[in-house]
Coordinates of C-alpha atoms in Angstrom, one line a residue:
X6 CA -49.8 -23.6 -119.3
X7 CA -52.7 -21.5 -118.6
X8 CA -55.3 -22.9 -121.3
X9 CA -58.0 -20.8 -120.7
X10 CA -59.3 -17.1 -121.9
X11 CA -59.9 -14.6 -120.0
X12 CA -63.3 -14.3 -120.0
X13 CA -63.6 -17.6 -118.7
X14 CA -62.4 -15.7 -115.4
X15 CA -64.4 -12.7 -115.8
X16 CA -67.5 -14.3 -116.9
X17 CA -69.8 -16.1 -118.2
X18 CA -71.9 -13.0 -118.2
X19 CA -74.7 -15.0 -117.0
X20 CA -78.0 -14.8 -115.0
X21 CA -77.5 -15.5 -111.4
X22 CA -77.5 -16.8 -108.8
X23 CA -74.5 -19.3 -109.2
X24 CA -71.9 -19.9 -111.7
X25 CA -70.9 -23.3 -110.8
X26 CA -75.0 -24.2 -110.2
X27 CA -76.7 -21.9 -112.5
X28 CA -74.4 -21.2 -115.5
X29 CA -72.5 -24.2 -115.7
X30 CA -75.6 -26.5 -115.1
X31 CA -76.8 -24.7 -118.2
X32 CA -73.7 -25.2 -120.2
X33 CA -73.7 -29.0 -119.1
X34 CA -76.6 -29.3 -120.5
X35 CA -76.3 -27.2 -124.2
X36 CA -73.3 -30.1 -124.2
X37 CA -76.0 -32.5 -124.1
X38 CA -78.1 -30.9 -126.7
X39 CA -75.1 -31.1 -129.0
X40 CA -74.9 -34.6 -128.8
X41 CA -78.4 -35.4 -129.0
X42 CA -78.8 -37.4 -132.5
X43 CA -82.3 -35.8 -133.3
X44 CA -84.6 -33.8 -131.6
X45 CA -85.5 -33.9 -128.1
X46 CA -88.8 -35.3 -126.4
X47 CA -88.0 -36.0 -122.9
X48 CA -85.4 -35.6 -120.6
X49 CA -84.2 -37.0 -116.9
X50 CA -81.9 -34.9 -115.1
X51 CA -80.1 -37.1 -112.2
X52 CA -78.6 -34.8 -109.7
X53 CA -75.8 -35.8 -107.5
X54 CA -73.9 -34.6 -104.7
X55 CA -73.8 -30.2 -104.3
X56 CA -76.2 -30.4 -107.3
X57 CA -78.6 -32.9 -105.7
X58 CA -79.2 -30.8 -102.3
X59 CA -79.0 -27.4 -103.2
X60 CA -80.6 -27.5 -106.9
X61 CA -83.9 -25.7 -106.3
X62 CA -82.4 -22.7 -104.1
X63 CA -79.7 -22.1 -107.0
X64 CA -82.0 -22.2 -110.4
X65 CA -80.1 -25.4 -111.5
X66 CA -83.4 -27.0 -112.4
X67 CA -84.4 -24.1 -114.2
X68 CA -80.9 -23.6 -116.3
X69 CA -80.9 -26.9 -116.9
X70 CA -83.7 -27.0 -118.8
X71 CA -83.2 -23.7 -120.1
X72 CA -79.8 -25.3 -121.9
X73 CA -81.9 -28.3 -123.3
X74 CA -84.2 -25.8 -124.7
X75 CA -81.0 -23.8 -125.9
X76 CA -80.9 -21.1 -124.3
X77 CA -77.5 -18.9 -123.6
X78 CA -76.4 -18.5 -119.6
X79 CA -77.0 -14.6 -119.8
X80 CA -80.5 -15.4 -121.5
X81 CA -83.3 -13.8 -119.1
X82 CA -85.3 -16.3 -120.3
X83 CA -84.3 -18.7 -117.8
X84 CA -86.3 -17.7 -115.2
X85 CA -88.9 -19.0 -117.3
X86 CA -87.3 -22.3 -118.6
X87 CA -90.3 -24.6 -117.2
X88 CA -92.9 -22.5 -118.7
X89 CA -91.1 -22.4 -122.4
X90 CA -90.5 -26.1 -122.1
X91 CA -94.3 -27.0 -121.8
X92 CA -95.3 -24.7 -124.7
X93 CA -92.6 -26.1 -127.0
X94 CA -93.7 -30.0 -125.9
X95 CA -90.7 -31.2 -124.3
X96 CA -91.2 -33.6 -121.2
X97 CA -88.5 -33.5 -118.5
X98 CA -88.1 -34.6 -114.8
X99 CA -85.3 -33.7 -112.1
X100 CA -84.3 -36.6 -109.8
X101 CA -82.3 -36.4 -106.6
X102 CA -79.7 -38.5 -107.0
X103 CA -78.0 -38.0 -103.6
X104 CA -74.3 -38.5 -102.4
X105 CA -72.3 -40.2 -104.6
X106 CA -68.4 -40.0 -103.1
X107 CA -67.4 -41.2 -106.6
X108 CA -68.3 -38.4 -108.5
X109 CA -67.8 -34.5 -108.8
X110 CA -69.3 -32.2 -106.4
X111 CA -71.4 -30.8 -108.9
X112 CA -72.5 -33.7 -111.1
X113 CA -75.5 -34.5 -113.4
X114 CA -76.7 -36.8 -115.3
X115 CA -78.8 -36.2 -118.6
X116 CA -80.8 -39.0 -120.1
X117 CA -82.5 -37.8 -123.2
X118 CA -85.3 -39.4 -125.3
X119 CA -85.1 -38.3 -129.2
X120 CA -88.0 -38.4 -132.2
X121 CA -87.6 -41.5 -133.7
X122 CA -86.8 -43.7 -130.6
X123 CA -83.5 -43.3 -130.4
X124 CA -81.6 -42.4 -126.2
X125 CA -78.2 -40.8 -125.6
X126 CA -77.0 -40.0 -121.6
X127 CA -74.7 -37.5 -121.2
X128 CA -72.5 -37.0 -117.4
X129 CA -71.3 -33.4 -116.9
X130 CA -69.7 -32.0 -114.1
X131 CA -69.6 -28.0 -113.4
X132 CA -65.9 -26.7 -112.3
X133 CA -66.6 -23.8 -110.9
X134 CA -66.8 -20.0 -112.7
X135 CA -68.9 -21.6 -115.4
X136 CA -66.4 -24.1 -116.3
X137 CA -67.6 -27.4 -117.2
X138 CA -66.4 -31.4 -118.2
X139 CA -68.4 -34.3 -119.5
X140 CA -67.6 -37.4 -118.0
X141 CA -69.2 -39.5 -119.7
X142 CA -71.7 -40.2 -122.8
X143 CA -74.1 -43.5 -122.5
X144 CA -71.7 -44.6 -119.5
X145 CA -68.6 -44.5 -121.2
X146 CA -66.0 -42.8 -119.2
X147 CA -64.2 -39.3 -121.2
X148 CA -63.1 -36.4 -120.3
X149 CA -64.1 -33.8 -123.0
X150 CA -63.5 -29.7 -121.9
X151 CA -63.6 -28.0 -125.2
X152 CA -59.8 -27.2 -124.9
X153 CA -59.6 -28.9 -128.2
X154 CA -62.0 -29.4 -131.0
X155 CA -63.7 -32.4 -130.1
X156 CA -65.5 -35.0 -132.1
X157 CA -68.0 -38.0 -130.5
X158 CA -69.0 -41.1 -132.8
X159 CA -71.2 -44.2 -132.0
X160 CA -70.5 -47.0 -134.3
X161 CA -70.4 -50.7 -134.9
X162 CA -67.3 -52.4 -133.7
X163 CA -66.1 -54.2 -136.6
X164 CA -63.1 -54.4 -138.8
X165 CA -62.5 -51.3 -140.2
X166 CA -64.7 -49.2 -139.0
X167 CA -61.6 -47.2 -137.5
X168 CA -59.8 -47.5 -139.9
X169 CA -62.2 -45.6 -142.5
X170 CA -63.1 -42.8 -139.9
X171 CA -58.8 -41.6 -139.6
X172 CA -59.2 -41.9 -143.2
X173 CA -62.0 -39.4 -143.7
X174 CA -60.3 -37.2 -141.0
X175 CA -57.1 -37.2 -143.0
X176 CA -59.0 -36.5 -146.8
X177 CA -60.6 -33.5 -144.8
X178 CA -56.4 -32.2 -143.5
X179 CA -58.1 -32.8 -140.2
X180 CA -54.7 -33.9 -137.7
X181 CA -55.8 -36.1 -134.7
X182 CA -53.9 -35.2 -131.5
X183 CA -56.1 -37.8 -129.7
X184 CA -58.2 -40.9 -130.1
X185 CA -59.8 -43.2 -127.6
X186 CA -62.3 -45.7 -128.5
X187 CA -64.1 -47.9 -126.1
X188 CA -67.0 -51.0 -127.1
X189 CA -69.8 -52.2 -125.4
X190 CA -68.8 -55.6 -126.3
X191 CA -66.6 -57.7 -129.4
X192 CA -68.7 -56.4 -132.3
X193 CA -71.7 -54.0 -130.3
X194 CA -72.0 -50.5 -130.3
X195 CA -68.7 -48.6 -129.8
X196 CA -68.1 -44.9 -129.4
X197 CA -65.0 -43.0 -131.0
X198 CA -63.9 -39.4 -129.3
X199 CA -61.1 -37.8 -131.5
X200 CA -59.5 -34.6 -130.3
X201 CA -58.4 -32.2 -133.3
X202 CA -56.5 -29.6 -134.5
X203 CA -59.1 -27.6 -136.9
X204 CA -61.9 -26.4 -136.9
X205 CA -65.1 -29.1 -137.3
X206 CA -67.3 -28.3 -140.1
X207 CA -70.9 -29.8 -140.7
X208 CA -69.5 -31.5 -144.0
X209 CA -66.8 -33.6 -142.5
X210 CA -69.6 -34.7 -139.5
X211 CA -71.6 -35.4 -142.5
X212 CA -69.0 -37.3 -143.8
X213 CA -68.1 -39.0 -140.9
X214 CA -72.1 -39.8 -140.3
X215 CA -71.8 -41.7 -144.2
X216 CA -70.6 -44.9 -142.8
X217 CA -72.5 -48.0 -143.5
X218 CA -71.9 -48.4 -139.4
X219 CA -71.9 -45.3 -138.0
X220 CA -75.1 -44.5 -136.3
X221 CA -74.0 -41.1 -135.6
X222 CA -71.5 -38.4 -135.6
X223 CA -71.3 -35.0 -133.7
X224 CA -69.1 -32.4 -132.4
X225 CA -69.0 -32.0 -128.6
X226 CA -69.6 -28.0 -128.6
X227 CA -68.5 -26.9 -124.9
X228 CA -69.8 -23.5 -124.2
X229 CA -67.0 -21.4 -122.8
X230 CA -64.2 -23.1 -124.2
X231 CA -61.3 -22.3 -125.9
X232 CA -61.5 -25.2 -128.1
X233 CA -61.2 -23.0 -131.1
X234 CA -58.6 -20.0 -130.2
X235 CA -55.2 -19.6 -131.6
X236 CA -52.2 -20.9 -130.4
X237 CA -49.9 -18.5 -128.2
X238 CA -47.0 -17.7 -128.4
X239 CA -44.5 -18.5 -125.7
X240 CA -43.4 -15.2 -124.6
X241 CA -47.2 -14.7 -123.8
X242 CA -47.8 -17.9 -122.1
X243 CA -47.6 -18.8 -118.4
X244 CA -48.4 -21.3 -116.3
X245 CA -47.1 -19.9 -112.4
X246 CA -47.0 -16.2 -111.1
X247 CA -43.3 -17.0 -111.7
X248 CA -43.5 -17.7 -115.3
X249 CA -45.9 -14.4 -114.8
X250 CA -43.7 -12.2 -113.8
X251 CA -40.8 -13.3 -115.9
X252 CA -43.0 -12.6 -118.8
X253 CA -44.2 -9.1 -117.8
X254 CA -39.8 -8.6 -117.3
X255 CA -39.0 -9.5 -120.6
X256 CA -41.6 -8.0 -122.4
X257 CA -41.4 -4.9 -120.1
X258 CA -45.5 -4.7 -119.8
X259 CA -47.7 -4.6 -117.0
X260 CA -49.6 -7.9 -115.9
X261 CA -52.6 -6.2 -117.4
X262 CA -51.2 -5.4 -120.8
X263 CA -49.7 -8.9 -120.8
X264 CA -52.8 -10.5 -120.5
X265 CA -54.5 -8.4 -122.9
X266 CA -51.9 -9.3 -125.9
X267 CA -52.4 -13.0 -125.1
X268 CA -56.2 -12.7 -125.1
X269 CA -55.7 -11.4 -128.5
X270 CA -53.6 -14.1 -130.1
X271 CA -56.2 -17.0 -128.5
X272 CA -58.9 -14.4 -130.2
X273 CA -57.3 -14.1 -133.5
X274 CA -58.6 -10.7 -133.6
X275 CA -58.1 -7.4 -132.0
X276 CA -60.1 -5.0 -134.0
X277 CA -63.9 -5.2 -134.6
X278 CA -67.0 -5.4 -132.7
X279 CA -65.9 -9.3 -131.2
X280 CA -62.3 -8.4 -130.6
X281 CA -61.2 -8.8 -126.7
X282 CA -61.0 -4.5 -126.1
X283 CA -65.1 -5.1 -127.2
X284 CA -65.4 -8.0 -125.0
X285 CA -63.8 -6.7 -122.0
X286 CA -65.7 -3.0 -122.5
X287 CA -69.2 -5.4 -122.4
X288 CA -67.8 -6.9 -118.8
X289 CA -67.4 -3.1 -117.6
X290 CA -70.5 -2.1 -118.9
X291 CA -72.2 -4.9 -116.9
X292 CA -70.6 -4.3 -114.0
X293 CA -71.2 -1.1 -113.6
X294 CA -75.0 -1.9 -113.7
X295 CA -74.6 -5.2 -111.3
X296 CA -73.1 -2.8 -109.1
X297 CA -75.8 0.0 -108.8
X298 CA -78.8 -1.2 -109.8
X299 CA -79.7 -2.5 -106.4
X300 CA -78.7 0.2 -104.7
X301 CA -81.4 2.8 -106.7
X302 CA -84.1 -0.2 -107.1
X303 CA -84.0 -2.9 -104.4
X304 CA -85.7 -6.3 -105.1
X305 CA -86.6 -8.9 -102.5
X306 CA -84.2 -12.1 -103.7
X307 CA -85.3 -15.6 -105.0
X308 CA -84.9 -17.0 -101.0
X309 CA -85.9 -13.8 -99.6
X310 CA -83.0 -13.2 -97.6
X311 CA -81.2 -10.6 -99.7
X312 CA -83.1 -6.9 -100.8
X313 CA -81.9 -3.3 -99.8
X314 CA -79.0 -4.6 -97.4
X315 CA -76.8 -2.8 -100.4
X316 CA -78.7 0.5 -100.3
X317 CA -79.0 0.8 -96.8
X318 CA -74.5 0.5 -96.8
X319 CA -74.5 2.9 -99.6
X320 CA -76.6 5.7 -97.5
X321 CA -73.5 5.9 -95.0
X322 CA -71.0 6.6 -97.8
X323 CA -70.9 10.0 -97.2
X324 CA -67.9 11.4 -94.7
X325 CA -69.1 12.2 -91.7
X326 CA -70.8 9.2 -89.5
X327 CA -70.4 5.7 -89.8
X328 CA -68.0 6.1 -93.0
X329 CA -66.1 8.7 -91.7
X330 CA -65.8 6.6 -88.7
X331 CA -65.1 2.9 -89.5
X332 CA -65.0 2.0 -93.6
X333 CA -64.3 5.4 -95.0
X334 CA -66.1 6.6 -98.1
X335 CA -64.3 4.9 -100.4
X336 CA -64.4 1.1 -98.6
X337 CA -68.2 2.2 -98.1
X338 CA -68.6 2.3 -101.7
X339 CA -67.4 -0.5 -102.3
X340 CA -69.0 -2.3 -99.9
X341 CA -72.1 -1.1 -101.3
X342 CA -71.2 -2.2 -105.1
X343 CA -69.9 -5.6 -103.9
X344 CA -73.6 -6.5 -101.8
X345 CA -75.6 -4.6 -105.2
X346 CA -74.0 -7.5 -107.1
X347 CA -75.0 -10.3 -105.2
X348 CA -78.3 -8.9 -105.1
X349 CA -79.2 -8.8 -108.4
X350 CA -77.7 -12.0 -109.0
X351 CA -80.1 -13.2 -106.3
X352 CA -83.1 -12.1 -108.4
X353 CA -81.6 -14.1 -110.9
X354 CA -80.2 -10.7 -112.5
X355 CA -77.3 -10.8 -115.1
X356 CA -74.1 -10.4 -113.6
X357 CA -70.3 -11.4 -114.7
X358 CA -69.0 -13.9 -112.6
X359 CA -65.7 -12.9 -111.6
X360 CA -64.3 -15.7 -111.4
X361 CA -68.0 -16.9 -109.7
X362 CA -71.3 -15.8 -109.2
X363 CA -71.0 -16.6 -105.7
X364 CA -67.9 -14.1 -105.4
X365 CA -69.0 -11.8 -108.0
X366 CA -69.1 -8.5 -106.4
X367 CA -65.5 -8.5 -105.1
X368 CA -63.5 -7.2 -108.1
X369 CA -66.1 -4.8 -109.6
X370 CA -66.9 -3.3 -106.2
X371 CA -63.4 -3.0 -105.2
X372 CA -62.0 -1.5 -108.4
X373 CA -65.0 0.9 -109.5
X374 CA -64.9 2.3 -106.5
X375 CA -61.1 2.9 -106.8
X376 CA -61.8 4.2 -109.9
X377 CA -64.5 6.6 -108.2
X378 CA -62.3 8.0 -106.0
X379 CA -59.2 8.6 -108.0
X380 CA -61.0 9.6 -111.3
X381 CA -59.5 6.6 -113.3
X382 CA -60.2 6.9 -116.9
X383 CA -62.1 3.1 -118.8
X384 CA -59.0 2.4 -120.1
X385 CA -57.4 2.1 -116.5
X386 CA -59.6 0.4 -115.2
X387 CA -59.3 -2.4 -118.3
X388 CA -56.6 -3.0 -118.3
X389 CA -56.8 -3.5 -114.2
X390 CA -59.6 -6.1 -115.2
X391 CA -57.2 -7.8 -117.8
X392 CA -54.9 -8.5 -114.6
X393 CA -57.3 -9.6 -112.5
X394 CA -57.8 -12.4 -115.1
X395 CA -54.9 -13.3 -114.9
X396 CA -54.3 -13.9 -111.4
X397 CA -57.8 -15.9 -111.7
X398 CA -56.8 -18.0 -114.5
X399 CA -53.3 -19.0 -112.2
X400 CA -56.1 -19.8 -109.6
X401 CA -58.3 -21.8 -112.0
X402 CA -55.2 -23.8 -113.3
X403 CA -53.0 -24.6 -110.4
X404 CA -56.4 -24.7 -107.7
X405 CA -59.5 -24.5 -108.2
X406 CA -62.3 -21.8 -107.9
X407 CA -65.4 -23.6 -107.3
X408 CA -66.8 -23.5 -104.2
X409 CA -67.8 -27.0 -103.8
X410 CA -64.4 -28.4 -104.8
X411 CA -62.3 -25.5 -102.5
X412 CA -64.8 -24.2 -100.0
X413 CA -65.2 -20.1 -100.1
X414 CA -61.7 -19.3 -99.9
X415 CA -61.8 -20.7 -103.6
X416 CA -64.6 -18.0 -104.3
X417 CA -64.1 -15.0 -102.2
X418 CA -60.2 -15.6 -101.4
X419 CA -59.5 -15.6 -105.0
X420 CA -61.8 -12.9 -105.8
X421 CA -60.3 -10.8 -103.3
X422 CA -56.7 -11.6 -104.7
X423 CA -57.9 -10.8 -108.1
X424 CA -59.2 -7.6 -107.0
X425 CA -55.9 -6.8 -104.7
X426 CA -53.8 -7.3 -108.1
X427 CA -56.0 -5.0 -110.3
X428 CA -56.2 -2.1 -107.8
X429 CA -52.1 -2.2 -107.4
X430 CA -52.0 -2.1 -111.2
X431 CA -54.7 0.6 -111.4
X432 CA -53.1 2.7 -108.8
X433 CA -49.4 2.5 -110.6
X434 CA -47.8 -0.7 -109.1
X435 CA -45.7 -3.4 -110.4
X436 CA -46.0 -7.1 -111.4
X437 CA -44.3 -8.1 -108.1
X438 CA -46.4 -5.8 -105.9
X439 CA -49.5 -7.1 -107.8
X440 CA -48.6 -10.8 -106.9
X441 CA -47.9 -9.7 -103.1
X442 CA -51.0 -8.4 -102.8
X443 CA -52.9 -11.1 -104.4
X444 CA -51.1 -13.3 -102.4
X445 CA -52.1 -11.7 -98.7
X446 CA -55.5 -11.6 -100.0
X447 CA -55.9 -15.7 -100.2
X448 CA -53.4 -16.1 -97.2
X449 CA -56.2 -13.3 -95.2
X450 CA -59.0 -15.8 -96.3
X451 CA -57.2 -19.8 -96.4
X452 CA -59.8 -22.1 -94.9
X453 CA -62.8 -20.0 -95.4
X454 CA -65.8 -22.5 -95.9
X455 CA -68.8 -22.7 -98.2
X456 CA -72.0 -22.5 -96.0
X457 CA -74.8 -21.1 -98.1
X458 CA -77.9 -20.9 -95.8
X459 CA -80.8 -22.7 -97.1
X460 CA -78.4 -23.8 -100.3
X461 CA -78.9 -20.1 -101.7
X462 CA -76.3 -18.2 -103.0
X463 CA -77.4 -14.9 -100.4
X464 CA -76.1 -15.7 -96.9
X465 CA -73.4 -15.3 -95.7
X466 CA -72.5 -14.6 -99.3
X467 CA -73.3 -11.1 -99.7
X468 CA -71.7 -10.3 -96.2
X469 CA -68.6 -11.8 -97.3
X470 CA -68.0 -10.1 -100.7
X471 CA -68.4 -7.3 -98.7
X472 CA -65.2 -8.5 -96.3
X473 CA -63.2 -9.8 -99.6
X474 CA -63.8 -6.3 -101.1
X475 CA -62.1 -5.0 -97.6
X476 CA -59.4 -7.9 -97.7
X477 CA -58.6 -6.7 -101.3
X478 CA -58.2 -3.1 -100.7
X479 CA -56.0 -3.5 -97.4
X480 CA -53.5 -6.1 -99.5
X481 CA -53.4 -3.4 -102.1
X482 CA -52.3 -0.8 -100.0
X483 CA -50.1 -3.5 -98.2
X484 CA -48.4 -4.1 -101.1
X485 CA -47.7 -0.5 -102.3
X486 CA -46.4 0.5 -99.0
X487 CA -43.6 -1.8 -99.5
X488 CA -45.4 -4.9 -96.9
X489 CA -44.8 -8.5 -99.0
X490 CA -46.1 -11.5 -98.8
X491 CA -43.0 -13.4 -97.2
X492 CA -44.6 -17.2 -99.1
X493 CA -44.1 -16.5 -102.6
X494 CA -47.0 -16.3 -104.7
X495 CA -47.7 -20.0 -106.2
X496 CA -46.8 -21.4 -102.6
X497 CA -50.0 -19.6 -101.5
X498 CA -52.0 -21.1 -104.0
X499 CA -50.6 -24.6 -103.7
X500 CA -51.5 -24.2 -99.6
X501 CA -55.3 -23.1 -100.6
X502 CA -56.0 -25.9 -102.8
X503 CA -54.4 -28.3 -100.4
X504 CA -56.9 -26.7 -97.8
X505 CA -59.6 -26.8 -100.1
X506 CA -59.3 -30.8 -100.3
X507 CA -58.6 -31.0 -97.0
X508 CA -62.4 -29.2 -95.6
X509 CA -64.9 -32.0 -95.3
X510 CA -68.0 -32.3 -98.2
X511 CA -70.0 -30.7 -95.7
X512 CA -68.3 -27.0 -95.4
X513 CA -68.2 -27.0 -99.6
X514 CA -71.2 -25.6 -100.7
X515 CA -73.3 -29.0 -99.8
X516 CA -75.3 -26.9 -97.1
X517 CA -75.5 -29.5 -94.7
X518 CA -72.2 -27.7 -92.1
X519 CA -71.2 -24.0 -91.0
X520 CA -73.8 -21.5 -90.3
X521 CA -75.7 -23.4 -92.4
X522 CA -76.4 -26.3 -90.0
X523 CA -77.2 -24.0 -87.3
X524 CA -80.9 -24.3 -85.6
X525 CA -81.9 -20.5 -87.0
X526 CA -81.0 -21.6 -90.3
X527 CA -82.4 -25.2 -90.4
X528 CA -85.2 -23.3 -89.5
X529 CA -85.8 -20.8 -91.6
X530 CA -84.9 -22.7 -94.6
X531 CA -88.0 -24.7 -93.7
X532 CA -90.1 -21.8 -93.6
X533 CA -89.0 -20.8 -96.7
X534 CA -89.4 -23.9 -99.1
X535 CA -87.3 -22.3 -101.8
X536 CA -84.7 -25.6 -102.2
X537 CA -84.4 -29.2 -101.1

């Protein structure tokens, strides 16, 4: 079934310029804090792979030290993550690990030196839209997400020992749904990850930390996860645009509406200042600034590349010229709103990725311009955005969204097909005509590769949220004109992540293929020094 919320799909709200590099090298790295036994002094952050080669052009250096520090992804601050680090005394280095075909695209490695002597290394990987894993703590191979509350102990192997931790679990009404224990060697160190179904307290760690053998005990606290939400009930769950649809049919409610009950039963909540109506006004609030901001104040981006190409679209919106003649004024918008988004994220603005940062500007560009022109009320368009995280949820489940594990199909195509779903539900269509859509959108962009210029999230990027924004809006009207998709919906996604695996490492976000590799851009990354 479909695990996560939605604002794992629409969001993080985070500072740009890459969800997968920025966000979730962040969140990798508060995992790491977590675990740290005492405070600490140094860190070493191996990169490998996508991480390695495009680190400094993406701010993963920065965010990674930014979530040692503690700070959140949307935190402004982590611009200035080296700086804070000196004055508060912690030590760090970033190594270039390389190509590692072993490991995740977007993999790190953080080995961190605490007060008092003691070391703990912690392996994350980033999945894309913020997403992240650890795969593995002081080299022992897990693989923790935060769908569960999760607990991490290092202690003796010896008679017992296991024994006596269960125990303590079960005096707390703790139930264990997993357990996995793995040793150095007969009677070393050994490390204990137990998977539950409450809440962890600070009492039962302390509890758990008591043992005569245990050195230390700590929850693994994955930003972004679910680990703590509700269970849903089934006529809310889903796990296929099938099971989607057959959902919506029984309960006779819109994809949107659908996904906005379920959000509330993982919430717990659906009243208050943190209940998901709250949460998903705060997404539109954001993207209506990410989407206009550039346009009235242009800024030059991080790699220079990007900086009043969104203004200079928005000038022609008007009817007569090139709107009236090619986009129309509507399109033009939204062209506009999509290319302000990448902008700002580019200045290493605050953005919702949707489902990345890399694809951001599809679904609020496409849909508030909808709005614009048809004079759709907030609620509308909400309810539009609580479909359009559902179809990226099916995406994140059954495929992937992360450009270096699907190429930019995985970003833009299912950006576009969230944004060709929400405008069929905004403009009055059904659950089937939604799925068409969003299906046409995906099969308009299956095979597009990941070829960031210079490693930076800016070109071709910008230029092609501004053609998923046009691929969304053309598979809406598609679909409400009566033109399906003849492949039904979960077929199209099963073909894109089989296409995904199938492009080579170097046309997923590594680069080092596509336009990227091309003389001009070889060239001017040179001249430009801002990554590796």
């Amino acid at each position: 079934m479909v695990t996560m919320s939605a604002f794992e799909v629409l969001g993080p709200i985070m500072v740009g310029p890459s969800s997968s590099h920025t966000a979730g090298a962040l969140r990798i790295a508060l995992v790491a804090r977590s675990l740290a036994p005492a405070p600490i002094s140094h860190v070493d952050f191996v990169l490998y792979n996508s991480f390695s080669r495009t680190h400094l052009g993406h701010g993963t250096d920065r965010a990674l030290v930014a979530g040692i520090l503690g700070l959140g992804p949307a935190d402004i601050r982590v611009r200035r993550s080296f700086e804070l680090a000196r004055e508060a005394g912690l030590g760090f280095t970033i190594t270039e690990g390389g190509r590692d075909e072993g490991l995740h695209p977007n993999t790190v490695e953080i080995r961190m030196e605490c007060e008092g002597g003691a070391s703990i290394s912690v392996t994350g990987e980033s999945l894309g839209g913020g997403c992240v894993r650890v795969s593995s703590i002081n080299g022992v191979r897990v693989s923790i997400t935060g769908e569960m509350p999760t607990i991490f102990v290092e202690h003796r192997d010896l008679p017992g020992v296991l024994a006596a931790l269960t125990r303590t679990l079960s005096s707390a009404n703790v139930n264990i749904a997993t357990m996995s224990t793995f040793r150095e060697e007969r009677g070393g160190r050994a490390y204990t990850v137990f998977e539950v179904d409450e809440p962890v307290g600070a009492r039962l760690l302390e509890l758990l930390g008591s043992n005569e053998h245990v050195e230390f005990a700590s929850q693994v606290n994955v930003p972004g996860a679910a680990g703590a939400s509700a269970p849903v009930e089934s006529g809310l769950s889903f796990a296929s645009g099938s099971q989607l649809l057959a959902a919506c049919g029984a309960r006779q409610l819109s994809i949107g509406e659908l996904m906005r009950a379920r959000e509330a039963e993982l919430a717990g909540d659906s009243t208050g200042p943190h209940s998901p109506d709250a949460a998903m006004a705060r997404v539109l609030e954001v993207m209506r600034s990410e989407t206009t901001e550039a346009i009235a104040r242009p800024k030059a981006s991080l790699g220079g590349l990007l900086g009043g190409q969104a203004a200079s679209v928005a000038a022609c919106a008007g009817g007569d010229g090139l709107a009236g003649a090619l986009l129309g004024t509507a399109l033009t918008r939204a062209t506009a709103f999509a290319m302000a988004t990448l902008e700002r994220s580019a200045t290493m603005g605050v953005i919702v990725a949707a489902p990345t940062a890399g694809s951001a500007g599809v679904v609020p560009g496409a849909l508030l311009a909808c709005a614009e022109a048809t004079g759709a009320e907030d609620a509308a368009i909400r309810r539009a955005l609580w479909n359009a995280a559902a179809v990226g949820a099916l995406v994140s489940t059954n495929a992937t969204v992360a450009g270096a594990e699907g190429g930019c199909q995985a970003e833009v195509g299912t950006a576009s097909a969230m944004a060709a779903s929400a405008l069929v539900e905004l403009l009055g269509g059904t659950p089937a005509q939604c799925l068409d859509a969003a299906s046409l959108a995906i099969a308009n962009t299956l095979g597009l590769v990941c070829d960031p210029v210079g490693g930076m999230v800016e070109f071709p990027c910008q230029a092609r949220n501004a053609m998923g924004v046009a691929c969304a809006m053309s598979s809406a009207q598609l679909a409400l004109s009566g033109v399906g998709c003849p492949i039904p919906f979960d077929e199209v996604v099963d073909a894109m992540a089989s296409v995904g695996a199938a492009l080579p490492p170097t046309l997923r976000e590594t680069a080092e293929g596509g336009l990227a590799a091309t003389p001009t851009a070889r060239g001017g990354c040179g001249a430009c020094g801002a990554c590796a």
